[in-house]
């Protein structure tokens, strides 16, 4: 090779390498930019299941981006109070939060439909509606007006119906009952004479012990066991018909979410769905042992009577009809849930219920090992 050809070829090779480098570097930089967000939780660190959901989400995001997309998780009250988490995200104070949409139903009852309302769907039903029944799209149409993008980020499964200082057998027993029960559900049971109380989780035990309240609902066996309610209100009722499958949401400031590269947006959705599944699985694993421990420590399990459940269902349906008549957003989303609810519980009666009922009979007969 002569000198002129060598120089020509070498120059072209150098330019080619430089061009390749110039093309490759920006692509990598654009697909995995450095992003640091803050996420505020509505929950205290002591609740490792539900608070831990935000940590699981942040871990997935960090690992999938080699640490380029970091989300710092803060417990309730470290940045803002737990019940102001969504407000902080909407305002842009923080980029994200982990909360339950029904906490904010006072703004508009449509908020509650994203998570749980009385006599709606169980956890699997909510997930089926969210992921395949158009639920995620419907609620994001609504939340866009709040400057929010939201995705399911956990579920506790059907919750327990609360701790009571005395037995509750009839609707008459609900009259004047001071019951610590959250937001939307409180509005329903109030129609039956209950006096709803809003009390922070850390203050419930003392209020029950002093008789300031007569009853309190929290979550379920695993979380409830940590608070020792059976010592001061031994009657543990079920089911928590107002929370058949409450979705915990990851909420993001819409402007900040829209700024993310498309691959980061896709990752957020995927990590949120993984977090959603993980939380329900964890509760399903922990609650069986916890319920046995609670009974061993004095909890007295009691089912709500058919009379009480029927009265509460009728009160709920009347409330929904009132809301549909005056709130188009509520009507649109509740109509979608209702349509799916009708067919979903028809299907459950066929295979799921029959199989589970037989297995329960085997368990009661001591035949499952």
Short mmCIF file of C-alpha atoms in Angstrom, two decimals, residues 3-209:
data_model
loop_
_atom_site.label_atom_id
_atom_site.label_comp_id
_atom_site.label_asym_id
_atom_site.label_seq_id
_atom_site.Cartn_x
_atom_site.Cartn_y
_atom_site.Cartn_z
CA UNK A 3 1.66 6.30 1.38
CA UNK A 4 -1.24 8.22 -0.22
CA UNK A 5 -3.66 5.23 0.07
CA UNK A 6 -2.61 4.56 3.64
CA UNK A 7 -3.30 8.15 4.69
CA UNK A 8 -6.65 8.16 2.83
CA UNK A 9 -7.83 4.87 4.33
CA UNK A 10 -6.59 5.75 7.79
CA UNK A 11 -8.39 9.07 7.67
CA UNK A 12 -11.64 7.48 6.56
CA UNK A 13 -11.33 4.89 9.30
CA UNK A 14 -10.72 7.57 11.88
CA UNK A 15 -13.67 9.59 10.66
CA UNK A 16 -15.85 6.47 10.68
CA UNK A 17 -14.90 5.65 14.24
CA UNK A 18 -15.44 9.23 15.32
CA UNK A 19 -18.81 9.31 13.58
CA UNK A 20 -19.84 6.05 15.19
CA UNK A 21 -18.81 7.37 18.58
CA UNK A 22 -20.67 10.63 18.01
CA UNK A 23 -23.80 8.71 17.04
CA UNK A 24 -23.60 6.16 19.85
CA UNK A 25 -22.93 8.43 22.80
CA UNK A 26 -25.94 10.72 22.46
CA UNK A 27 -28.25 7.71 21.98
CA UNK A 28 -27.06 6.16 25.22
CA UNK A 29 -27.23 9.47 27.03
CA UNK A 30 -30.73 10.14 25.77
CA UNK A 31 -32.06 6.69 26.68
CA UNK A 32 -30.61 6.63 30.19
CA UNK A 33 -30.31 10.20 31.46
CA UNK A 34 -29.57 10.98 35.07
CA UNK A 35 -32.88 11.59 36.87
CA UNK A 36 -33.44 11.98 40.60
CA UNK A 37 -36.97 12.14 41.99
CA UNK A 38 -38.47 12.30 45.45
CA UNK A 39 -41.43 10.13 46.42
CA UNK A 40 -43.49 10.78 49.53
CA UNK A 41 -45.48 7.93 51.05
CA UNK A 42 -48.77 8.14 52.92
CA UNK A 43 -47.54 5.40 55.25
CA UNK A 44 -45.12 5.07 58.18
CA UNK A 45 -41.99 2.98 57.86
CA UNK A 46 -43.27 0.57 60.50
CA UNK A 47 -45.76 -0.89 58.01
CA UNK A 48 -43.20 -2.84 56.02
CA UNK A 49 -45.80 -4.28 53.64
CA UNK A 50 -47.58 -1.17 52.44
CA UNK A 51 -44.76 1.37 52.98
CA UNK A 52 -42.35 -1.16 51.53
CA UNK A 53 -44.19 -1.01 48.21
CA UNK A 54 -42.60 2.34 47.41
CA UNK A 55 -39.17 0.95 48.23
CA UNK A 56 -39.76 -2.05 45.96
CA UNK A 57 -40.76 0.29 43.14
CA UNK A 58 -37.71 2.53 43.58
CA UNK A 59 -35.42 -0.51 43.67
CA UNK A 60 -36.79 -1.83 40.36
CA UNK A 61 -36.32 1.55 38.71
CA UNK A 62 -32.75 1.98 39.94
CA UNK A 63 -31.63 -1.53 39.02
CA UNK A 64 -33.12 -1.37 35.53
CA UNK A 65 -31.28 1.88 34.75
CA UNK A 66 -27.92 1.08 36.40
CA UNK A 67 -28.67 3.77 38.96
CA UNK A 68 -29.37 6.51 36.41
CA UNK A 69 -33.00 6.92 37.50
CA UNK A 70 -33.07 7.22 41.29
CA UNK A 71 -36.22 7.70 43.36
CA UNK A 72 -35.74 8.69 47.00
CA UNK A 73 -38.53 7.38 49.22
CA UNK A 74 -39.77 9.36 52.23
CA UNK A 75 -42.23 8.17 54.87
CA UNK A 76 -45.35 10.08 55.86
CA UNK A 77 -44.54 13.38 57.62
CA UNK A 78 -40.91 13.45 56.50
CA UNK A 79 -41.80 15.89 53.72
CA UNK A 80 -45.57 16.31 54.00
CA UNK A 81 -48.31 14.64 56.10
CA UNK A 82 -49.49 11.32 54.74
CA UNK A 83 -52.89 12.59 53.66
CA UNK A 84 -51.34 15.46 51.69
CA UNK A 85 -49.14 13.25 49.50
CA UNK A 86 -51.21 13.56 46.33
CA UNK A 87 -51.54 17.33 46.80
CA UNK A 88 -47.75 17.65 47.01
CA UNK A 89 -47.33 15.74 43.74
CA UNK A 90 -50.02 17.71 41.94
CA UNK A 91 -48.37 20.97 43.03
CA UNK A 92 -44.90 19.78 42.00
CA UNK A 93 -43.46 19.86 45.54
CA UNK A 94 -42.33 16.27 44.92
CA UNK A 95 -42.37 14.25 41.73
CA UNK A 96 -44.19 11.16 43.04
CA UNK A 97 -46.14 9.64 45.89
CA UNK A 98 -47.42 6.27 47.07
CA UNK A 99 -50.92 6.62 48.48
CA UNK A 100 -54.54 5.47 48.29
CA UNK A 101 -56.80 7.54 46.07
CA UNK A 102 -59.85 7.26 48.33
CA UNK A 103 -58.06 9.34 50.96
CA UNK A 104 -58.91 12.34 48.77
CA UNK A 105 -62.53 11.53 47.99
CA UNK A 106 -63.59 14.80 49.66
CA UNK A 107 -62.21 16.63 46.61
CA UNK A 108 -64.43 14.56 44.34
CA UNK A 109 -65.88 11.07 45.05
CA UNK A 110 -64.44 9.94 41.70
CA UNK A 111 -61.06 9.70 43.43
CA UNK A 112 -62.33 6.78 45.50
CA UNK A 113 -63.30 4.71 42.46
CA UNK A 114 -59.64 4.36 41.51
CA UNK A 115 -58.96 2.43 44.73
CA UNK A 116 -62.04 0.90 46.38
CA UNK A 117 -65.62 1.67 47.25
CA UNK A 118 -68.07 -0.51 49.22
CA UNK A 119 -69.31 -3.65 47.47
CA UNK A 120 -67.24 -3.16 44.32
CA UNK A 121 -64.52 -5.64 43.28
CA UNK A 122 -61.97 -7.82 45.04
CA UNK A 123 -58.24 -7.42 44.40
CA UNK A 124 -58.14 -9.68 41.36
CA UNK A 125 -61.24 -8.01 39.98
CA UNK A 126 -59.76 -4.53 40.42
CA UNK A 127 -56.60 -5.60 38.66
CA UNK A 128 -58.58 -7.20 35.82
CA UNK A 129 -60.57 -3.99 35.40
CA UNK A 130 -57.49 -1.76 35.65
CA UNK A 131 -55.22 -3.64 33.26
CA UNK A 132 -57.68 -5.16 30.79
CA UNK A 133 -61.00 -3.40 31.33
CA UNK A 134 -59.80 0.10 30.50
CA UNK A 135 -59.63 1.20 34.12
CA UNK A 136 -56.14 2.71 33.98
CA UNK A 137 -57.05 4.80 30.96
CA UNK A 138 -60.36 5.94 32.47
CA UNK A 139 -58.85 7.07 35.75
CA UNK A 140 -55.95 8.80 34.02
CA UNK A 141 -58.42 10.78 31.92
CA UNK A 142 -59.82 12.04 35.21
CA UNK A 143 -56.50 12.56 37.00
CA UNK A 144 -54.99 14.50 34.12
CA UNK A 145 -57.09 17.45 35.32
CA UNK A 146 -55.29 17.12 38.66
CA UNK A 147 -51.85 17.26 36.96
CA UNK A 148 -51.34 13.60 37.86
CA UNK A 149 -50.45 10.35 36.12
CA UNK A 150 -51.39 7.32 38.21
CA UNK A 151 -50.73 3.58 38.08
CA UNK A 152 -51.67 0.75 40.46
CA UNK A 153 -48.84 0.16 42.90
CA UNK A 154 -50.15 -2.35 45.42
CA UNK A 155 -53.20 -4.01 46.91
CA UNK A 156 -53.93 -5.41 50.38
CA UNK A 157 -56.65 -7.81 49.28
CA UNK A 158 -60.00 -7.72 51.04
CA UNK A 159 -59.53 -6.08 54.41
CA UNK A 160 -60.98 -6.99 57.78
CA UNK A 161 -64.12 -5.27 59.07
CA UNK A 162 -62.73 -3.72 62.20
CA UNK A 163 -62.20 -4.13 65.93
CA UNK A 164 -65.17 -3.64 68.28
CA UNK A 165 -65.44 -3.29 72.02
CA UNK A 166 -68.76 -5.18 71.97
CA UNK A 167 -70.55 -7.51 69.58
CA UNK A 168 -72.50 -6.02 66.70
CA UNK A 169 -75.35 -8.31 65.63
CA UNK A 170 -78.04 -6.10 64.09
CA UNK A 171 -78.41 -2.80 62.29
CA UNK A 172 -79.82 -1.37 65.52
CA UNK A 173 -76.46 -2.03 67.19
CA UNK A 174 -74.87 0.46 64.79
CA UNK A 175 -76.88 3.39 66.09
CA UNK A 176 -74.59 5.97 67.69
CA UNK A 177 -71.52 3.72 67.28
CA UNK A 178 -68.34 5.81 67.18
CA UNK A 179 -66.34 4.01 64.53
CA UNK A 180 -62.91 4.99 63.25
CA UNK A 181 -63.49 4.35 59.55
CA UNK A 182 -62.03 6.11 56.54
CA UNK A 183 -63.67 8.66 54.27
CA UNK A 184 -66.01 7.27 51.64
CA UNK A 185 -66.99 4.19 53.65
CA UNK A 186 -67.77 6.44 56.60
CA UNK A 187 -70.30 8.31 54.49
CA UNK A 188 -72.06 5.02 53.71
CA UNK A 189 -72.29 3.62 57.26
CA UNK A 190 -73.34 7.03 58.53
CA UNK A 191 -76.65 6.43 56.76
CA UNK A 192 -77.21 3.59 59.24
CA UNK A 193 -76.50 5.66 62.34
CA UNK A 194 -72.75 5.17 62.68
CA UNK A 195 -70.73 8.21 63.75
CA UNK A 196 -67.55 8.04 61.61
CA UNK A 197 -64.31 9.12 63.28
CA UNK A 198 -61.08 10.21 61.57
CA UNK A 199 -58.13 9.18 63.76
CA UNK A 200 -54.50 8.62 62.79
CA UNK A 201 -53.28 5.04 63.01
CA UNK A 202 -50.92 5.70 65.90
CA UNK A 203 -53.75 7.07 68.05
CA UNK A 204 -56.32 4.30 67.54
CA UNK A 205 -55.24 2.02 70.39
CA UNK A 206 -55.42 4.76 73.00
CA UNK A 207 -58.82 5.93 71.74
CA UNK A 208 -60.21 2.39 72.00
CA UNK A 209 -58.66 1.85 75.42
#
